[in-house]
XYZ file of C-alpha atoms in Angstrom:
654
model
C 147.414 81.932 226.780
C 144.504 81.002 224.584
C 143.765 77.298 224.376
C 141.645 75.407 221.862
C 140.066 71.952 221.994
C 142.757 69.547 220.866
C 141.176 66.133 220.761
C 138.951 66.250 217.669
C 140.246 63.629 215.264
C 139.457 63.221 211.556
C 136.438 64.309 209.605
C 134.214 66.284 211.931
C 130.965 67.373 210.383
C 129.859 71.015 210.181
C 128.148 72.505 213.216
C 125.631 69.803 214.108
C 122.332 69.877 215.975
C 124.260 68.481 218.920
C 126.529 71.550 218.926
C 123.558 73.908 218.626
C 121.758 72.143 221.449
C 124.866 72.313 223.576
C 125.220 76.064 222.935
C 121.601 76.572 223.996
C 122.243 74.454 227.065
C 125.208 76.608 228.050
C 123.118 79.767 227.660
C 120.357 78.261 229.805
C 122.882 77.380 232.477
C 124.285 80.915 232.502
C 120.757 82.339 232.923
C 119.998 79.779 235.622
C 123.199 80.556 237.496
C 122.640 84.315 237.281
C 119.120 84.003 238.655
C 120.264 81.902 241.583
C 123.571 83.473 242.517
C 123.925 86.778 240.741
C 127.153 85.496 239.196
C 128.166 83.721 236.024
C 129.819 80.332 236.085
C 133.561 79.764 235.964
C 135.999 80.000 233.104
C 136.212 77.680 230.142
C 139.706 76.299 229.694
C 140.872 73.178 227.970
C 142.821 70.858 230.214
C 144.364 67.409 229.772
C 142.809 64.270 231.168
C 146.229 62.863 231.754
C 148.315 63.541 234.840
C 151.875 64.813 235.288
C 154.723 62.438 236.052
C 154.921 61.833 239.787
C 158.393 63.318 240.090
C 156.982 66.579 238.747
C 154.054 66.734 241.156
C 155.937 68.834 243.691
C 156.240 71.461 240.976
C 152.574 71.315 239.979
C 150.635 71.571 243.220
C 147.087 72.806 242.813
C 147.411 76.519 243.402
C 144.379 78.716 242.953
C 145.085 82.409 242.630
C 141.735 84.186 242.478
C 141.402 87.450 240.601
C 139.092 90.313 241.380
C 135.505 89.168 241.023
C 134.235 91.899 238.720
C 137.120 91.270 236.348
C 136.523 87.525 236.544
C 132.844 87.891 235.638
C 133.698 90.135 232.693
C 136.288 87.629 231.485
C 133.786 84.773 231.668
C 131.162 86.613 229.655
C 133.688 87.460 226.947
C 135.116 83.954 226.809
C 131.683 82.346 226.692
C 130.405 84.677 223.987
C 133.382 84.350 221.652
C 132.885 81.789 218.893
C 135.550 79.900 216.998
C 134.121 80.998 213.664
C 133.176 78.862 210.687
C 135.197 75.664 210.076
C 136.875 76.866 206.887
C 138.194 80.126 208.349
C 139.379 78.219 211.408
C 141.170 75.739 209.158
C 142.859 78.649 207.370
C 144.083 79.994 210.715
C 145.315 76.579 211.787
C 147.580 76.310 208.740
C 150.125 77.975 211.023
C 149.593 75.516 213.879
C 151.636 72.486 214.872
C 151.602 69.038 213.362
C 152.672 65.892 215.182
C 156.045 65.843 213.437
C 156.737 69.369 214.760
C 156.802 67.957 218.298
C 158.603 64.677 217.593
C 155.578 62.398 217.121
C 156.560 60.414 214.034
C 156.460 56.630 214.656
C 153.936 53.824 214.990
C 154.433 50.341 216.429
C 151.640 48.434 214.673
C 151.660 47.023 211.153
C 147.993 47.398 210.160
C 146.801 49.796 207.487
C 145.323 52.980 208.935
C 141.730 54.084 208.488
C 139.660 57.157 209.292
C 137.065 57.811 211.973
C 135.535 60.742 213.814
C 136.540 61.291 217.446
C 134.330 63.471 219.624
C 131.750 64.269 216.995
C 129.604 64.473 220.122
C 131.299 65.132 223.447
C 129.314 62.201 224.830
C 131.332 59.908 222.535
C 134.299 60.296 224.904
C 133.723 59.117 228.477
C 136.378 59.026 231.203
C 136.036 57.235 234.542
C 138.765 57.835 237.101
C 140.548 54.855 238.635
C 141.382 55.501 242.305
C 144.571 54.450 244.067
C 142.728 51.350 245.325
C 142.040 50.306 241.722
C 138.328 51.074 241.975
C 136.717 52.755 238.970
C 134.647 55.789 239.976
C 130.973 55.600 239.014
C 128.019 57.811 239.786
C 125.385 55.340 240.953
C 123.938 56.716 244.198
C 122.296 60.078 244.957
C 121.492 59.299 248.619
C 122.844 61.452 251.452
C 124.561 59.702 254.406
C 122.754 60.001 257.741
C 124.730 61.315 260.701
C 124.768 59.369 263.961
C 125.143 62.607 265.904
C 121.654 63.989 266.521
C 122.814 67.330 267.947
C 123.899 68.564 264.538
C 121.211 69.806 262.201
C 121.913 70.044 258.484
C 120.347 73.025 256.748
C 116.758 72.511 255.679
C 115.467 73.126 252.176
C 114.089 76.476 253.354
C 117.642 77.543 254.209
C 118.494 77.938 250.551
C 115.543 80.214 249.745
C 114.965 82.314 252.873
C 117.573 84.946 251.963
C 117.012 87.351 249.091
C 119.593 87.755 246.324
C 120.410 91.201 247.746
C 120.957 89.722 251.233
C 123.215 87.034 249.771
C 125.267 89.612 247.880
C 125.782 91.758 250.979
C 126.616 88.724 253.117
C 129.121 87.431 250.577
C 130.883 90.807 250.482
C 130.991 90.795 254.265
C 132.257 87.211 254.355
C 135.049 87.947 251.882
C 135.929 91.234 253.646
C 135.316 93.145 250.419
C 134.006 96.331 252.007
C 134.328 98.320 255.195
C 131.089 97.076 256.724
C 131.535 95.234 259.994
C 128.065 93.671 259.926
C 124.950 93.155 257.803
C 121.441 93.681 259.196
C 118.569 91.568 257.824
C 115.079 92.687 258.857
C 112.838 89.879 260.101
C 109.517 90.420 258.349
C 107.712 87.430 259.839
C 108.741 87.775 263.476
C 108.477 84.248 264.782
C 111.147 82.258 266.564
C 110.963 79.587 263.884
C 111.530 82.115 261.094
C 114.442 83.719 262.937
C 115.992 80.276 263.482
C 115.832 79.501 259.759
C 117.543 82.828 258.908
C 120.262 82.190 261.517
C 120.839 78.731 260.045
C 120.865 80.050 256.489
C 123.539 82.666 257.184
C 125.781 80.267 259.103
C 125.378 77.445 256.581
C 125.856 79.463 253.414
C 128.568 81.826 254.674
C 131.305 80.102 256.706
C 133.077 82.539 259.025
C 129.967 84.598 259.866
C 128.090 84.542 263.180
C 124.619 85.966 263.885
C 122.640 87.569 266.693
C 119.152 89.094 267.027
C 118.707 92.787 267.832
C 115.733 95.131 268.344
C 116.009 98.390 266.414
C 113.218 100.978 266.448
C 110.657 98.369 267.346
C 111.734 95.996 264.599
C 113.735 92.793 264.877
C 116.917 92.348 262.837
C 119.337 89.485 262.491
C 122.853 90.893 262.541
C 125.591 88.958 260.701
C 129.210 89.657 261.630
C 132.674 88.136 261.457
C 133.466 86.032 264.500
C 137.248 86.294 264.068
C 138.017 88.290 260.937
C 140.017 86.609 258.181
C 140.871 83.659 260.385
C 137.208 82.675 260.548
C 136.982 82.683 256.784
C 139.934 80.325 256.498
C 138.649 78.051 259.277
C 134.892 77.446 259.153
C 133.177 77.323 262.518
C 134.384 74.340 264.514
C 131.303 74.127 266.692
C 129.037 73.441 263.720
C 130.795 70.252 262.589
C 130.395 67.016 264.573
C 133.637 65.537 265.889
C 132.537 62.069 264.797
C 132.191 63.178 261.177
C 135.192 63.269 258.856
C 136.175 66.817 257.951
C 136.005 66.163 254.202
C 132.959 65.245 252.192
C 134.047 63.037 249.302
C 131.726 62.768 246.325
C 131.665 61.606 242.715
C 131.380 64.430 240.183
C 129.754 63.574 236.858
C 130.234 66.407 234.377
C 129.535 67.014 230.710
C 131.520 69.341 228.450
C 133.240 71.112 231.353
C 136.812 70.859 232.556
C 137.569 70.100 236.184
C 138.570 73.580 237.332
C 135.612 75.120 235.523
C 133.333 72.720 237.409
C 134.947 73.536 240.750
C 134.623 77.270 240.096
C 130.906 76.803 239.456
C 130.426 74.648 242.567
C 132.330 77.120 244.749
C 130.196 80.026 243.521
C 126.945 78.213 244.222
C 128.192 77.200 247.677
C 129.767 80.661 248.208
C 133.122 79.275 249.295
C 136.645 79.557 247.937
C 137.671 77.031 245.262
C 140.761 75.987 247.220
C 138.708 74.010 249.754
C 138.139 71.452 246.968
C 140.719 68.793 246.136
C 140.963 66.113 243.457
C 143.380 63.523 242.078
C 143.516 64.692 238.478
C 142.035 67.052 235.912
C 139.761 65.723 233.194
C 138.963 66.676 229.593
C 136.482 69.413 228.770
C 134.897 67.985 225.650
C 133.885 64.703 227.241
C 131.713 63.127 229.887
C 133.926 62.503 232.901
C 133.433 60.877 236.290
C 135.881 61.583 239.109
C 136.166 61.831 242.871
C 136.258 65.251 244.548
C 136.731 66.144 248.228
C 135.592 69.376 249.888
C 136.345 70.684 253.371
C 133.399 70.893 255.781
C 130.560 71.155 253.325
C 127.741 68.741 254.093
C 126.509 66.123 251.671
C 123.046 67.661 251.932
C 124.279 71.031 250.673
C 126.130 69.335 247.833
C 123.135 67.173 246.909
C 120.985 70.306 246.749
C 123.125 71.493 243.818
C 121.721 68.675 241.689
C 118.505 70.727 241.524
C 120.319 73.889 240.437
C 123.066 72.911 238.009
C 123.112 71.714 234.447
C 125.940 69.583 233.035
C 126.854 68.375 236.556
C 125.618 65.685 238.907
C 126.984 64.912 242.376
C 126.561 61.672 244.270
C 128.155 58.759 246.136
C 128.722 60.960 249.187
C 130.875 59.920 252.144
C 132.738 61.648 254.968
C 136.465 61.054 255.401
C 139.323 62.564 257.395
C 141.566 63.375 254.434
C 141.488 65.440 251.243
C 142.546 64.128 247.836
C 145.964 64.755 246.342
C 146.985 65.380 242.756
C 148.542 62.240 241.285
C 147.014 59.735 243.721
C 144.906 58.081 241.043
C 145.868 54.806 239.377
C 144.700 55.998 235.992
C 141.581 56.454 233.886
C 139.184 54.131 232.103
C 138.050 55.376 228.692
C 134.967 54.551 226.672
C 135.407 56.039 223.196
C 133.273 55.978 220.071
C 134.918 56.589 216.701
C 132.114 57.351 214.278
C 131.892 56.875 210.517
C 134.878 54.531 210.413
C 136.208 53.384 207.039
C 138.316 50.410 208.101
C 137.405 46.870 207.155
C 136.551 44.391 209.880
C 139.989 42.845 209.364
C 141.809 46.162 209.721
C 139.898 47.008 212.879
C 140.539 43.581 214.384
C 144.267 43.852 213.634
C 144.476 47.404 214.987
C 142.703 46.614 218.259
C 144.609 43.370 218.840
C 147.861 45.279 218.338
C 146.716 47.932 220.823
C 145.935 45.216 223.385
C 149.045 43.087 222.839
C 151.770 45.603 221.915
C 150.322 48.975 222.927
C 151.310 52.398 221.645
C 154.254 54.792 221.868
C 153.834 56.793 225.053
C 154.154 60.185 223.358
C 153.059 63.379 225.022
C 149.959 64.377 223.061
C 149.394 67.562 221.119
C 147.577 69.079 224.123
C 150.995 69.598 225.695
C 152.282 72.050 223.099
C 149.614 74.666 222.350
C 147.850 75.434 219.100
C 149.386 78.594 217.660
C 152.564 79.364 215.723
C 154.396 79.852 219.054
C 154.527 76.429 220.738
C 154.690 76.318 224.535
C 157.972 74.374 224.410
C 159.714 77.361 222.785
C 158.777 79.540 225.751
C 159.944 76.785 228.105
C 163.291 76.606 226.312
C 163.744 80.390 226.649
C 163.007 80.168 230.394
C 165.616 77.425 230.825
C 168.095 79.523 228.811
C 167.388 82.438 231.169
C 166.517 84.509 228.097
C 163.741 86.624 229.603
C 163.447 89.107 226.759
C 162.656 86.200 224.463
C 160.144 84.812 226.970
C 158.337 88.164 226.947
C 158.538 88.428 223.171
C 157.276 84.896 222.520
C 154.252 85.400 224.779
C 153.277 88.870 223.549
C 154.370 89.195 219.921
C 151.879 88.923 217.023
C 151.504 85.425 215.693
C 149.606 83.716 212.900
C 147.138 81.089 213.954
C 143.886 80.575 215.837
C 143.459 83.588 218.128
C 140.516 85.542 219.453
C 140.135 89.056 218.117
C 141.012 90.884 221.311
C 144.290 88.978 221.582
C 145.213 89.923 218.024
C 144.603 93.615 218.809
C 146.587 93.365 222.034
C 149.564 91.826 220.243
C 149.437 94.430 217.479
C 149.463 97.219 220.065
C 152.381 95.613 221.869
C 154.389 95.276 218.645
C 153.717 98.921 217.801
C 154.292 100.595 221.186
C 155.944 98.094 223.593
C 153.674 99.843 226.149
C 152.118 97.351 228.602
C 149.386 99.812 229.624
C 148.333 100.444 226.017
C 148.381 96.729 225.168
C 146.396 95.887 228.305
C 143.657 98.326 227.283
C 143.108 96.235 224.145
C 142.665 93.120 226.261
C 139.303 92.847 228.054
C 140.127 89.355 229.306
C 142.826 90.005 231.911
C 143.041 86.451 233.236
C 144.896 85.030 230.256
C 148.683 84.654 230.411
C 149.178 87.688 228.160
C 147.089 89.864 230.462
C 148.863 88.632 233.571
C 152.285 89.275 232.058
C 151.282 92.780 230.953
C 150.031 93.563 234.459
C 153.326 92.272 235.810
C 155.271 94.543 233.450
C 153.157 97.489 234.585
C 153.876 96.665 238.208
C 157.580 95.809 238.034
C 158.753 97.586 234.890
C 160.262 96.425 231.622
C 163.659 95.835 233.230
C 162.302 93.263 235.686
C 160.699 90.681 233.408
C 161.424 87.850 235.864
C 159.196 89.407 238.540
C 156.583 90.364 235.950
C 156.488 86.778 234.666
C 156.144 85.597 238.279
C 152.647 87.112 238.457
C 151.439 84.303 236.180
C 150.124 81.413 238.361
C 152.851 78.904 239.145
C 151.164 75.985 237.387
C 150.990 77.977 234.150
C 154.647 79.027 234.380
C 155.816 75.475 234.993
C 153.669 74.250 232.104
C 156.158 75.881 229.709
C 159.245 74.079 230.975
C 157.395 70.774 231.255
C 156.350 71.293 227.631
C 160.021 71.577 226.687
C 160.793 68.358 228.575
C 157.958 66.670 226.674
C 159.269 67.997 223.356
C 162.719 66.548 224.019
C 161.260 63.235 225.168
C 159.039 62.845 222.102
C 161.951 63.472 219.753
C 164.247 61.103 221.619
C 161.734 58.246 221.821
C 161.147 58.528 218.054
C 164.918 58.225 217.538
C 165.015 55.273 219.927
C 162.263 53.405 218.032
C 163.899 54.195 214.692
C 167.337 53.058 215.856
C 166.493 49.904 217.831
C 162.878 49.000 217.078
C 160.627 47.175 219.537
C 163.212 45.310 221.572
C 165.283 45.966 224.635
C 168.966 46.538 223.874
C 172.086 46.873 226.024
C 172.379 50.389 227.394
C 168.613 50.928 227.636
C 167.181 52.019 230.972
C 164.703 50.127 233.117
C 163.258 50.850 236.542
C 164.123 48.818 239.645
C 161.633 50.216 242.066
C 162.035 53.995 241.789
C 165.633 53.754 240.540
C 166.678 53.645 236.886
C 169.425 51.179 235.927
C 171.090 50.292 232.646
C 170.300 46.966 230.980
C 173.550 45.045 230.620
C 174.532 42.848 227.689
C 174.074 39.617 229.640
C 170.631 40.596 230.985
C 169.006 41.884 227.817
C 167.012 38.685 227.224
C 165.267 39.217 230.564
C 163.611 42.430 229.352
C 161.079 43.465 226.721
C 160.302 46.850 225.203
C 157.575 47.234 227.845
C 160.268 47.371 230.541
C 162.270 50.157 228.882
C 162.043 53.760 230.091
C 163.510 56.987 228.758
C 164.438 60.046 230.837
C 162.882 63.471 230.778
C 165.913 65.782 230.957
C 166.643 67.097 234.436
C 169.317 67.434 237.078
C 168.799 64.036 238.699
C 168.539 61.520 235.849
C 170.845 59.205 233.942
C 170.755 58.658 230.186
C 170.922 55.549 227.973
C 174.393 54.137 227.280
C 173.983 54.015 223.518
C 173.345 56.360 220.595
C 170.225 57.861 222.169
C 172.162 59.033 225.213
C 174.410 61.006 222.870
C 171.377 62.287 220.953
C 169.992 63.804 224.175
C 173.236 65.731 224.667
C 173.324 66.906 221.057
C 169.752 68.165 221.211
C 170.320 70.155 224.405
C 173.621 71.553 223.155
C 171.801 72.771 220.034
C 169.364 74.530 222.375
C 172.246 76.136 224.334
C 171.513 74.050 227.420
C 173.893 71.966 229.521
C 172.497 68.483 230.053
C 174.731 68.056 233.101
C 173.505 71.243 234.774
C 169.740 71.643 234.599
C 169.531 73.658 237.806
C 168.208 77.171 237.289
C 169.111 80.187 239.402
C 165.376 80.481 240.089
C 164.516 77.320 241.978
C 161.075 76.899 240.404
C 162.651 76.511 236.973
C 165.236 73.906 237.967
C 164.174 70.848 236.018
C 163.731 67.762 238.126
C 163.939 64.847 235.716
C 161.764 61.762 235.561
C 161.486 58.454 233.693
C 158.718 57.482 231.322
C 157.886 54.149 229.705
C 158.480 53.987 225.965
C 155.492 51.753 225.249
C 152.204 51.646 227.146
C 150.034 48.568 226.889
C 146.447 49.516 227.798
C 144.532 47.289 230.173
C 140.931 46.076 229.915
C 140.855 46.563 226.130
C 137.504 45.726 224.537
C 135.896 46.812 221.293
C 132.779 46.428 219.206
C 131.722 47.647 215.755
C 128.142 48.944 215.675
C 125.934 50.259 212.857
C 123.852 53.434 213.113
C 121.879 55.833 210.928
C 121.531 58.985 213.045
C 124.829 60.661 214.095
C 122.996 62.440 216.940
C 122.006 59.370 218.914
C 124.210 57.961 221.697
C 125.777 54.567 221.135
C 126.107 53.580 224.799
C 124.560 54.483 228.147
C 126.301 56.729 230.693
C 126.166 56.528 234.496
C 123.484 59.228 234.488
C 121.462 57.402 231.840
C 121.487 54.306 234.028
C 120.465 56.255 237.151
C 117.614 57.869 235.245
C 116.578 54.573 233.669
C 117.171 55.681 230.071
C 117.376 52.729 227.690
C 119.954 52.543 224.926
C 118.384 53.401 221.543
C 117.693 50.411 219.334
C 120.348 50.407 216.625
C 119.784 49.143 213.096
C 121.513 45.944 212.069
C 122.441 47.458 208.724
C 122.865 51.215 209.262
C 124.332 53.801 206.906
C 127.355 54.324 209.168
C 129.677 52.165 211.241
C 131.252 53.122 214.553
C 134.064 51.577 216.561
C 133.259 51.535 220.263
C 136.383 50.858 222.300
C 137.205 50.649 225.996
C 140.614 50.674 227.671
C 142.358 51.724 230.874
C 145.511 53.846 230.972
C 147.889 54.782 233.798
C 148.525 58.427 234.758
C 150.624 60.611 232.438
C 149.472 58.859 229.287
C 147.339 60.304 226.520
C 144.250 58.555 225.181
C 144.640 60.485 221.922
C 147.977 58.733 221.368
C 146.326 55.327 221.806
C 143.626 56.309 219.314
C 146.323 57.661 216.955
C 147.899 54.195 216.904
C 144.547 52.624 215.982
C 143.694 55.100 213.214
C 147.273 55.864 212.144
C 146.303 59.491 211.631
C 147.885 62.799 212.647
C 145.901 63.998 215.674
C 147.069 67.624 215.435
C 144.336 70.208 215.143
C 146.136 71.621 212.102
C 145.839 68.350 210.217
C 142.294 67.613 211.340
C 140.905 71.030 210.410
C 142.456 70.699 206.966
C 140.730 67.332 206.613
C 137.507 69.025 207.710
C 137.865 71.690 205.017
C 138.583 69.130 202.310
C 135.588 67.102 203.392
C 133.277 70.122 203.518
C 134.206 71.174 200.010
């Protein structure tokens, strides 16, 4: 399914020099990556900074289902080369998109008058630092490589990374991944010295886990022969003898990335290291259009090899290396700390002060943000509802049918072909990018037939399939919390739910004075939750009945689609809230220093005391499963949907 950047709020200017520079930077990176690895970098997909509710984590484990490499490369080139088009035509397409009210986002909790501002005019205006489970904020502040106590182990030297030709690397990678029938690869030793042979042996073993080497004489020439030590098992389990027992099996590091989402970054790292992406682990995904700092763990890759990537990659920096005995797990983080600049703000000092004090003292409604629901005329929650209804023909139709809205040209042609012929093979031919949900479903229909849509749909990666039903849960929750705020306001009332440990209990009449709105939770519908004992509990039932679903039986005949419920706080009060209004003249200059700026000793530009524009710089920390865009929405009191914002863009441009 095609995804579009969701977080741009208010009046974004036309394509700026920053955007042009960024496009050039991406092209340079692609050229750089091709010259070093023979492959393009990973895919470009928008993801959400915020994490799933913990009760849903069992359903959203990080599964990586790689596709065929040639197809993957072709997909990347097409995705990278496709432009969104000019702002006005994009705004016209987005007239069919969703607004906040379409997904139940209708209320505010503050009383100040709203004002406008530009979010993410530059991606560097939105910075996210992960907060680990120990409460420590992740920062990139150290490029040094830890020294091993064990002297018998030798990390690869710098020469290791250059001694093999691109052709040798390609052949070795194919051998490593068992992609051809060759049982070995022979590399001729041109400079026949023991030292040179040792470097080649080290290079093969370091860069290609699972391969062993030996030296052979053939026709008077020396060759280093690379071969699999134990077939596929060796690929899954890198050589044990090459890793010191005293060293933790996982290298943890801080990843600083710019304008890349987390999986995109991991795909790039895995290609440069020539390993599978699933040896990486992390606690949460982060925004694409942002600067983000998070902890990553990788199995049995040395800090030295990782640090070497800092010389090769653009938009990434790796540092703060350490060895530990455990990977990272999705959902382990405590939250994220945000540094956000809203440019060209129109609010008075009084309005801004009132808005930010309200954010700090009251908070914001904990809505699921627009990222959760897609951008086209077919919202993801509609597909989720059809799955829960066991209406598989509708699932297929909703995913594949023509739709108005922001779509790339090849998807439009694919949908038109599907509407005309209902032939998965013919539709697939119109779709050069096979990795998208539409392509995966069409391949499934080719494989299993039109009468087995369930199996065909199952070809789509599990995380993507579950995204649809979680979107429906989010849609219900948003609508119900709006009703709850409208009905009872910002106070706890008898019949509300609160959490006692991990258990939800009803607030009784005699205890209501012991609770505030910040204690109240609302359920996401599922088979193991209870509902409020007041009007909102009945509203849940009415909404699900209208959708032909039984609120008392949310188990699905396919286990994956049985909705496990959860509880979510109505109001989130951000922590560590700080703000400052600054003046500036040039919209291209940064208004604060990043971790990388500090490491490189870059000073903050001197800002004018009386500039043409004003910006609101704010900082705050949020727990997992909360959306920074919803906090910013409360400050600006503006619709954050891409439909609304692109229409504002068009009005402003004219």
